[in-house]
Protein backbone atom coordinates (compact mmCIF):
# COMPACT_ATOMS: atom_id res chain seq x y z
CA UNK A 1 0.00 0.00 0.00
CA UNK A 2 1.12 3.53 -0.79
CA UNK A 3 2.36 5.72 2.03
CA UNK A 4 0.76 8.98 3.07
CA UNK A 5 2.05 12.25 4.51
CA UNK A 6 -0.05 14.40 6.80
CA UNK A 7 0.74 17.46 8.94
CA UNK A 8 1.13 16.43 12.59
CA UNK A 9 -1.39 18.94 13.91
CA UNK A 10 -3.87 21.64 12.90
CA UNK A 11 -6.17 24.09 14.62
CA UNK A 12 -9.64 25.11 13.57
CA UNK A 13 -12.18 27.52 15.03
CA UNK A 14 -15.51 26.06 15.99
CA UNK A 15 -18.10 26.54 13.25
CA UNK A 16 -15.49 27.00 10.54
CA UNK A 17 -14.49 24.49 7.91
CA UNK A 18 -11.58 22.22 8.75
CA UNK A 19 -9.48 21.25 5.73
CA UNK A 20 -7.11 18.36 6.39
CA UNK A 21 -4.55 17.66 3.64
CA UNK A 22 -2.94 14.36 2.73
CA UNK A 23 -0.20 13.61 0.24
CA UNK A 24 -0.08 10.20 -1.39
CA UNK A 25 2.19 10.73 -4.38
CA UNK A 26 2.92 7.01 -4.86
CA UNK A 27 -0.72 5.95 -4.98
CA UNK A 28 -1.50 3.20 -7.48
CA UNK A 29 -4.39 3.23 -9.90
CA UNK A 30 -6.38 0.67 -7.94
CA UNK A 31 -5.86 2.21 -4.51
CA UNK A 32 -8.59 4.07 -2.69
CA UNK A 33 -8.17 6.96 -0.26
CA UNK A 34 -9.74 6.28 3.13
CA UNK A 35 -10.14 8.60 6.08
CA UNK A 36 -10.64 7.48 9.65
CA UNK A 37 -10.59 9.47 12.84
CA UNK A 38 -9.85 8.57 16.43
CA UNK A 39 -11.41 10.55 19.21
CA UNK A 40 -9.54 10.35 22.49
CA UNK A 41 -9.90 6.98 24.23
CA UNK A 42 -11.99 5.48 21.44
CA UNK A 43 -11.26 3.18 18.53
CA UNK A 44 -10.79 4.63 15.04
CA UNK A 45 -13.98 5.47 13.16
CA UNK A 46 -14.53 5.37 9.42
CA UNK A 47 -15.33 8.75 7.85
CA UNK A 48 -15.26 8.54 4.07
CA UNK A 49 -13.40 7.05 1.14
CA UNK A 50 -12.93 7.67 -2.59
CA UNK A 51 -11.10 6.52 -5.68
CA UNK A 52 -10.89 9.54 -7.99
CA UNK A 53 -14.14 11.45 -7.74
CA UNK A 54 -14.98 13.85 -4.96
CA UNK A 55 -17.21 12.32 -2.34
CA UNK A 56 -19.55 13.69 0.29
CA UNK A 57 -21.48 12.11 3.12
CA UNK A 58 -23.13 13.30 6.30
CA UNK A 59 -19.81 13.60 8.09
CA UNK A 60 -17.43 15.12 5.57
CA UNK A 61 -16.35 15.79 2.00
CA UNK A 62 -13.34 14.30 0.28
CA UNK A 63 -11.60 16.18 -2.50
CA UNK A 64 -9.08 14.18 -4.55
CA UNK A 65 -6.82 15.98 -7.01
CA UNK A 66 -7.01 15.01 -10.66
CA UNK A 67 -3.60 13.32 -10.56
CA UNK A 68 -4.68 11.57 -7.32
CA UNK A 69 -1.41 12.45 -5.61
CA UNK A 70 -3.13 14.33 -2.81
CA UNK A 71 -6.50 14.77 -1.17
CA UNK A 72 -8.27 16.98 1.35
CA UNK A 73 -10.81 15.99 3.95
CA UNK A 74 -13.25 18.78 4.67
CA UNK A 75 -15.35 19.03 7.82
CA UNK A 76 -17.72 21.82 6.75
CA UNK A 77 -18.68 23.12 10.20
CA UNK A 78 -16.26 21.83 12.79
CA UNK A 79 -17.48 21.35 16.35
CA UNK A 80 -15.57 20.71 19.54
CA UNK A 81 -16.48 17.04 19.22
CA UNK A 82 -14.50 16.87 15.99
CA UNK A 83 -11.27 17.24 17.97
CA UNK A 84 -9.48 13.99 17.13
CA UNK A 85 -6.61 12.39 15.24
CA UNK A 86 -7.45 12.03 11.55
CA UNK A 87 -5.82 9.26 9.55
CA UNK A 88 -5.46 9.25 5.78
CA UNK A 89 -4.90 5.76 4.36
CA UNK A 90 -4.54 4.46 0.84
CA UNK A 91 -5.20 0.85 0.05
CA UNK A 92 -6.55 -1.38 -2.67
CA UNK A 93 -9.69 -3.46 -2.38
CA UNK A 94 -7.81 -6.54 -3.54
CA UNK A 95 -4.95 -8.59 -2.24
CA UNK A 96 -4.10 -8.52 1.43
CA UNK A 97 -6.23 -6.55 3.80
CA UNK A 98 -3.66 -4.82 5.91
CA UNK A 99 -4.56 -1.25 6.72
CA UNK A 100 -1.52 0.76 7.74
CA UNK A 101 -2.29 3.69 10.02
CA UNK A 102 0.33 6.43 10.03
CA UNK A 103 0.71 9.14 12.65
CA UNK A 104 -2.27 11.12 11.36
CA UNK A 105 -3.17 14.77 11.93
CA UNK A 106 -4.22 15.89 15.38
CA UNK A 107 -7.04 18.40 14.84
CA UNK A 108 -7.85 20.80 17.65
CA UNK A 109 -11.19 22.56 17.31
CA UNK A 110 -11.25 25.64 19.51
CA UNK A 111 -14.22 27.58 20.80
CA UNK B 1 -26.10 -4.05 16.20
CA UNK B 2 -24.02 -3.35 19.32
CA UNK B 3 -20.84 -2.97 17.34
CA UNK B 4 -17.56 -4.69 18.11
CA UNK B 5 -17.45 -5.72 21.75
CA UNK B 6 -14.21 -6.07 23.68
CA UNK B 7 -13.55 -7.26 27.20
CA UNK B 8 -12.21 -6.40 29.60
CA UNK B 9 -12.09 -2.65 29.01
CA UNK B 10 -9.24 -2.27 31.48
CA UNK B 11 -6.73 -4.80 32.72
CA UNK B 12 -3.96 -4.35 35.26
CA UNK B 13 -1.66 -7.27 35.85
CA UNK B 14 1.79 -8.09 37.09
CA UNK B 15 4.72 -9.05 34.95
CA UNK B 16 4.76 -12.75 34.17
CA UNK B 17 1.01 -13.23 34.39
CA UNK B 18 -1.13 -14.50 31.53
CA UNK B 19 -3.47 -11.98 29.95
CA UNK B 20 -6.44 -12.85 27.73
CA UNK B 21 -8.25 -10.21 25.73
CA UNK B 22 -11.61 -10.99 24.16
CA UNK B 23 -13.46 -9.74 21.12
CA UNK B 24 -16.89 -10.25 19.62
CA UNK B 25 -17.06 -8.95 16.03
CA UNK B 26 -20.11 -7.53 14.32
CA UNK B 27 -22.39 -10.31 13.18
CA UNK B 28 -21.90 -11.17 9.54
CA UNK B 29 -18.42 -9.68 9.25
CA UNK B 30 -15.90 -12.10 7.79
CA UNK B 31 -12.64 -10.40 8.78
CA UNK B 32 -11.33 -9.75 12.27
CA UNK B 33 -8.27 -7.69 13.11
CA UNK B 34 -6.23 -7.19 16.29
CA UNK B 35 -4.29 -3.92 16.69
CA UNK B 36 -2.06 -2.51 19.39
CA UNK B 37 -1.68 1.22 20.03
CA UNK B 38 1.07 2.94 21.98
CA UNK B 39 2.31 6.51 22.03
CA UNK B 40 5.67 5.47 20.63
CA UNK B 41 4.56 3.17 17.82
CA UNK B 42 1.05 4.34 17.03
CA UNK B 43 -1.54 1.87 15.78
CA UNK B 44 0.00 -1.44 14.73
CA UNK B 45 -1.74 -4.39 13.09
CA UNK B 46 -0.89 -7.60 14.97
CA UNK B 47 -2.91 -10.27 13.16
CA UNK B 48 -6.04 -10.70 11.11
CA UNK B 49 -8.44 -13.54 10.40
CA UNK B 50 -10.70 -14.34 7.46
CA UNK B 51 -13.58 -16.71 8.14
CA UNK B 52 -11.94 -17.68 11.45
CA UNK B 53 -8.62 -18.59 9.78
CA UNK B 54 -5.48 -16.57 10.61
CA UNK B 55 -4.24 -14.97 7.39
CA UNK B 56 -1.34 -12.76 8.43
CA UNK B 57 0.32 -12.80 11.82
CA UNK B 58 3.49 -11.01 10.78
CA UNK B 59 2.71 -8.17 13.17
CA UNK B 60 2.66 -10.36 16.26
CA UNK B 61 5.67 -9.13 18.21
CA UNK B 62 6.91 -12.46 19.56
CA UNK B 63 5.93 -15.94 20.61
CA UNK B 64 4.47 -14.68 23.85
CA UNK B 65 1.53 -13.43 21.80
CA UNK B 66 -1.09 -15.77 20.36
CA UNK B 67 -4.52 -15.26 18.87
CA UNK B 68 -7.38 -17.60 18.17
CA UNK B 69 -10.78 -17.40 16.55
CA UNK B 70 -12.70 -20.58 17.40
CA UNK B 71 -15.88 -19.35 15.71
CA UNK B 72 -17.27 -16.41 13.78
CA UNK B 73 -18.42 -14.58 16.88
CA UNK B 74 -15.42 -14.78 19.17
CA UNK B 75 -11.69 -14.18 19.19
CA UNK B 76 -9.00 -14.02 21.86
CA UNK B 77 -5.58 -12.44 22.06
CA UNK B 78 -3.38 -14.00 24.70
CA UNK B 79 -0.10 -12.77 26.15
CA UNK B 80 1.88 -15.29 28.16
CA UNK B 81 3.96 -14.28 30.02
CA UNK B 82 3.16 -10.58 30.02
CA UNK B 83 5.85 -7.90 30.29
CA UNK B 84 5.68 -4.18 31.12
CA UNK B 85 6.45 -3.28 27.49
CA UNK B 86 3.19 -4.96 26.49
CA UNK B 87 1.29 -2.12 28.17
CA UNK B 88 -0.87 -0.56 25.46
CA UNK B 89 -4.41 -0.24 24.18
CA UNK B 90 -5.46 -3.30 22.20
CA UNK B 91 -8.17 -2.84 19.61
CA UNK B 92 -10.22 -5.43 17.83
CA UNK B 93 -11.87 -4.55 14.52
CA UNK B 94 -14.12 -6.38 12.10
CA UNK B 95 -14.65 -5.71 8.44
CA UNK B 96 -17.79 -5.49 6.47
CA UNK B 97 -20.09 -2.96 4.90
CA UNK B 98 -23.53 -1.96 6.04
CA UNK B 99 -25.88 0.90 5.32
CA UNK B 100 -24.04 1.94 2.17
CA UNK B 101 -20.59 1.82 3.74
CA UNK B 102 -18.12 -0.21 1.67
CA UNK B 103 -17.39 -3.77 2.67
CA UNK B 104 -13.73 -2.91 3.10
CA UNK B 105 -14.48 -0.60 6.02
CA UNK B 106 -13.20 -1.65 9.42
CA UNK B 107 -15.26 -1.14 12.55
CA UNK B 108 -13.27 -0.84 15.74
CA UNK B 109 -14.16 -1.83 19.25
CA UNK B 110 -13.61 0.44 22.26
CA UNK B 111 -10.28 -1.19 23.08
CA UNK B 112 -8.76 -2.86 26.11
CA UNK B 113 -6.32 -0.77 28.13
CA UNK B 114 -3.64 -3.10 29.43
CA UNK B 115 -1.15 -2.12 32.10
CA UNK B 116 1.54 -4.63 33.04
CA UNK B 117 3.35 -3.73 36.24
GROMACS .gro file of C-alpha atoms in nm:
model
  228
    1UNK     CA    1   0.000   0.000   0.000
    2UNK     CA    2   0.112   0.353  -0.079
    3UNK     CA    3   0.236   0.572   0.203
    4UNK     CA    4   0.076   0.898   0.307
    5UNK     CA    5   0.205   1.225   0.451
    6UNK     CA    6  -0.005   1.440   0.680
    7UNK     CA    7   0.074   1.746   0.894
    8UNK     CA    8   0.113   1.643   1.259
    9UNK     CA    9  -0.139   1.894   1.391
   10UNK     CA   10  -0.387   2.164   1.290
   11UNK     CA   11  -0.617   2.409   1.462
   12UNK     CA   12  -0.964   2.511   1.357
   13UNK     CA   13  -1.218   2.752   1.503
   14UNK     CA   14  -1.551   2.606   1.599
   15UNK     CA   15  -1.810   2.654   1.325
   16UNK     CA   16  -1.549   2.700   1.054
   17UNK     CA   17  -1.449   2.449   0.791
   18UNK     CA   18  -1.158   2.222   0.875
   19UNK     CA   19  -0.948   2.125   0.573
   20UNK     CA   20  -0.711   1.836   0.639
   21UNK     CA   21  -0.455   1.766   0.364
   22UNK     CA   22  -0.294   1.436   0.273
   23UNK     CA   23  -0.020   1.361   0.024
   24UNK     CA   24  -0.008   1.020  -0.139
   25UNK     CA   25   0.219   1.073  -0.438
   26UNK     CA   26   0.292   0.701  -0.486
   27UNK     CA   27  -0.072   0.595  -0.498
   28UNK     CA   28  -0.150   0.320  -0.748
   29UNK     CA   29  -0.439   0.323  -0.990
   30UNK     CA   30  -0.638   0.067  -0.794
   31UNK     CA   31  -0.586   0.221  -0.451
   32UNK     CA   32  -0.859   0.407  -0.269
   33UNK     CA   33  -0.817   0.696  -0.026
   34UNK     CA   34  -0.974   0.628   0.313
   35UNK     CA   35  -1.014   0.860   0.608
   36UNK     CA   36  -1.064   0.748   0.965
   37UNK     CA   37  -1.059   0.947   1.284
   38UNK     CA   38  -0.985   0.857   1.643
   39UNK     CA   39  -1.141   1.055   1.921
   40UNK     CA   40  -0.954   1.035   2.249
   41UNK     CA   41  -0.990   0.698   2.423
   42UNK     CA   42  -1.199   0.548   2.144
   43UNK     CA   43  -1.126   0.318   1.853
   44UNK     CA   44  -1.079   0.463   1.504
   45UNK     CA   45  -1.398   0.547   1.316
   46UNK     CA   46  -1.453   0.537   0.942
   47UNK     CA   47  -1.533   0.875   0.785
   48UNK     CA   48  -1.526   0.854   0.407
   49UNK     CA   49  -1.340   0.705   0.114
   50UNK     CA   50  -1.293   0.767  -0.259
   51UNK     CA   51  -1.110   0.652  -0.568
   52UNK     CA   52  -1.089   0.954  -0.799
   53UNK     CA   53  -1.414   1.145  -0.774
   54UNK     CA   54  -1.498   1.385  -0.496
   55UNK     CA   55  -1.721   1.232  -0.234
   56UNK     CA   56  -1.955   1.369   0.029
   57UNK     CA   57  -2.148   1.211   0.312
   58UNK     CA   58  -2.313   1.330   0.630
   59UNK     CA   59  -1.981   1.360   0.809
   60UNK     CA   60  -1.743   1.512   0.557
   61UNK     CA   61  -1.635   1.579   0.200
   62UNK     CA   62  -1.334   1.430   0.028
   63UNK     CA   63  -1.160   1.618  -0.250
   64UNK     CA   64  -0.908   1.418  -0.455
   65UNK     CA   65  -0.682   1.598  -0.701
   66UNK     CA   66  -0.701   1.501  -1.066
   67UNK     CA   67  -0.360   1.332  -1.056
   68UNK     CA   68  -0.468   1.157  -0.732
   69UNK     CA   69  -0.141   1.245  -0.561
   70UNK     CA   70  -0.313   1.433  -0.281
   71UNK     CA   71  -0.650   1.477  -0.117
   72UNK     CA   72  -0.827   1.698   0.135
   73UNK     CA   73  -1.081   1.599   0.395
   74UNK     CA   74  -1.325   1.878   0.467
   75UNK     CA   75  -1.535   1.903   0.782
   76UNK     CA   76  -1.772   2.182   0.675
   77UNK     CA   77  -1.868   2.312   1.020
   78UNK     CA   78  -1.626   2.183   1.279
   79UNK     CA   79  -1.748   2.135   1.635
   80UNK     CA   80  -1.557   2.071   1.954
   81UNK     CA   81  -1.648   1.704   1.922
   82UNK     CA   82  -1.450   1.687   1.599
   83UNK     CA   83  -1.127   1.724   1.797
   84UNK     CA   84  -0.948   1.399   1.713
   85UNK     CA   85  -0.661   1.239   1.524
   86UNK     CA   86  -0.745   1.203   1.155
   87UNK     CA   87  -0.582   0.926   0.955
   88UNK     CA   88  -0.546   0.925   0.578
   89UNK     CA   89  -0.490   0.576   0.436
   90UNK     CA   90  -0.454   0.446   0.084
   91UNK     CA   91  -0.520   0.085   0.005
   92UNK     CA   92  -0.655  -0.138  -0.267
   93UNK     CA   93  -0.969  -0.346  -0.238
   94UNK     CA   94  -0.781  -0.654  -0.354
   95UNK     CA   95  -0.495  -0.859  -0.224
   96UNK     CA   96  -0.410  -0.852   0.143
   97UNK     CA   97  -0.623  -0.655   0.380
   98UNK     CA   98  -0.366  -0.482   0.591
   99UNK     CA   99  -0.456  -0.125   0.672
  100UNK     CA  100  -0.152   0.076   0.774
  101UNK     CA  101  -0.229   0.369   1.002
  102UNK     CA  102   0.033   0.643   1.003
  103UNK     CA  103   0.071   0.914   1.265
  104UNK     CA  104  -0.227   1.112   1.136
  105UNK     CA  105  -0.317   1.477   1.193
  106UNK     CA  106  -0.422   1.589   1.538
  107UNK     CA  107  -0.704   1.840   1.484
  108UNK     CA  108  -0.785   2.080   1.765
  109UNK     CA  109  -1.119   2.256   1.731
  110UNK     CA  110  -1.125   2.564   1.951
  111UNK     CA  111  -1.422   2.758   2.080
  112UNK     CA  112  -2.610  -0.405   1.620
  113UNK     CA  113  -2.402  -0.335   1.932
  114UNK     CA  114  -2.084  -0.297   1.734
  115UNK     CA  115  -1.756  -0.469   1.811
  116UNK     CA  116  -1.745  -0.572   2.175
  117UNK     CA  117  -1.421  -0.607   2.368
  118UNK     CA  118  -1.355  -0.726   2.720
  119UNK     CA  119  -1.221  -0.640   2.960
  120UNK     CA  120  -1.209  -0.265   2.901
  121UNK     CA  121  -0.924  -0.227   3.148
  122UNK     CA  122  -0.673  -0.480   3.272
  123UNK     CA  123  -0.396  -0.435   3.526
  124UNK     CA  124  -0.166  -0.727   3.585
  125UNK     CA  125   0.179  -0.809   3.709
  126UNK     CA  126   0.472  -0.905   3.495
  127UNK     CA  127   0.476  -1.275   3.417
  128UNK     CA  128   0.101  -1.323   3.439
  129UNK     CA  129  -0.113  -1.450   3.153
  130UNK     CA  130  -0.347  -1.198   2.995
  131UNK     CA  131  -0.644  -1.285   2.773
  132UNK     CA  132  -0.825  -1.021   2.573
  133UNK     CA  133  -1.161  -1.099   2.416
  134UNK     CA  134  -1.346  -0.974   2.112
  135UNK     CA  135  -1.689  -1.025   1.962
  136UNK     CA  136  -1.706  -0.895   1.603
  137UNK     CA  137  -2.011  -0.753   1.432
  138UNK     CA  138  -2.239  -1.031   1.318
  139UNK     CA  139  -2.190  -1.117   0.954
  140UNK     CA  140  -1.842  -0.968   0.925
  141UNK     CA  141  -1.590  -1.210   0.779
  142UNK     CA  142  -1.264  -1.040   0.878
  143UNK     CA  143  -1.133  -0.975   1.227
  144UNK     CA  144  -0.827  -0.769   1.311
  145UNK     CA  145  -0.623  -0.719   1.629
  146UNK     CA  146  -0.429  -0.392   1.669
  147UNK     CA  147  -0.206  -0.251   1.939
  148UNK     CA  148  -0.168   0.122   2.003
  149UNK     CA  149   0.107   0.294   2.198
  150UNK     CA  150   0.231   0.651   2.203
  151UNK     CA  151   0.567   0.547   2.063
  152UNK     CA  152   0.456   0.317   1.782
  153UNK     CA  153   0.105   0.434   1.703
  154UNK     CA  154  -0.154   0.187   1.578
  155UNK     CA  155   0.000  -0.144   1.473
  156UNK     CA  156  -0.174  -0.439   1.309
  157UNK     CA  157  -0.089  -0.760   1.497
  158UNK     CA  158  -0.291  -1.027   1.316
  159UNK     CA  159  -0.604  -1.070   1.111
  160UNK     CA  160  -0.844  -1.354   1.040
  161UNK     CA  161  -1.070  -1.434   0.746
  162UNK     CA  162  -1.358  -1.671   0.814
  163UNK     CA  163  -1.194  -1.768   1.145
  164UNK     CA  164  -0.862  -1.859   0.978
  165UNK     CA  165  -0.548  -1.657   1.061
  166UNK     CA  166  -0.424  -1.497   0.739
  167UNK     CA  167  -0.134  -1.276   0.843
  168UNK     CA  168   0.032  -1.280   1.182
  169UNK     CA  169   0.349  -1.101   1.078
  170UNK     CA  170   0.271  -0.817   1.317
  171UNK     CA  171   0.266  -1.036   1.626
  172UNK     CA  172   0.567  -0.913   1.821
  173UNK     CA  173   0.691  -1.246   1.956
  174UNK     CA  174   0.593  -1.594   2.061
  175UNK     CA  175   0.447  -1.468   2.385
  176UNK     CA  176   0.153  -1.343   2.180
  177UNK     CA  177  -0.109  -1.577   2.036
  178UNK     CA  178  -0.452  -1.526   1.887
  179UNK     CA  179  -0.738  -1.760   1.817
  180UNK     CA  180  -1.078  -1.740   1.655
  181UNK     CA  181  -1.270  -2.058   1.740
  182UNK     CA  182  -1.588  -1.935   1.571
  183UNK     CA  183  -1.727  -1.641   1.378
  184UNK     CA  184  -1.842  -1.458   1.688
  185UNK     CA  185  -1.542  -1.478   1.917
  186UNK     CA  186  -1.169  -1.418   1.919
  187UNK     CA  187  -0.900  -1.402   2.186
  188UNK     CA  188  -0.558  -1.244   2.206
  189UNK     CA  189  -0.338  -1.400   2.470
  190UNK     CA  190  -0.010  -1.277   2.615
  191UNK     CA  191   0.188  -1.529   2.816
  192UNK     CA  192   0.396  -1.428   3.002
  193UNK     CA  193   0.316  -1.058   3.002
  194UNK     CA  194   0.585  -0.790   3.029
  195UNK     CA  195   0.568  -0.418   3.112
  196UNK     CA  196   0.645  -0.328   2.749
  197UNK     CA  197   0.319  -0.496   2.649
  198UNK     CA  198   0.129  -0.212   2.817
  199UNK     CA  199  -0.087  -0.056   2.546
  200UNK     CA  200  -0.441  -0.024   2.418
  201UNK     CA  201  -0.546  -0.330   2.220
  202UNK     CA  202  -0.817  -0.284   1.961
  203UNK     CA  203  -1.022  -0.543   1.783
  204UNK     CA  204  -1.187  -0.455   1.452
  205UNK     CA  205  -1.412  -0.638   1.210
  206UNK     CA  206  -1.465  -0.571   0.844
  207UNK     CA  207  -1.779  -0.549   0.647
  208UNK     CA  208  -2.009  -0.296   0.490
  209UNK     CA  209  -2.353  -0.196   0.604
  210UNK     CA  210  -2.588   0.090   0.532
  211UNK     CA  211  -2.404   0.194   0.217
  212UNK     CA  212  -2.059   0.182   0.374
  213UNK     CA  213  -1.812  -0.021   0.167
  214UNK     CA  214  -1.739  -0.377   0.267
  215UNK     CA  215  -1.373  -0.291   0.310
  216UNK     CA  216  -1.448  -0.060   0.602
  217UNK     CA  217  -1.320  -0.165   0.942
  218UNK     CA  218  -1.526  -0.114   1.255
  219UNK     CA  219  -1.327  -0.084   1.574
  220UNK     CA  220  -1.416  -0.183   1.925
  221UNK     CA  221  -1.361   0.044   2.226
  222UNK     CA  222  -1.028  -0.119   2.308
  223UNK     CA  223  -0.876  -0.286   2.611
  224UNK     CA  224  -0.632  -0.077   2.813
  225UNK     CA  225  -0.364  -0.310   2.943
  226UNK     CA  226  -0.115  -0.212   3.210
  227UNK     CA  227   0.154  -0.463   3.304
  228UNK     CA  228   0.335  -0.373   3.624
   0.00000   0.00000   0.00000
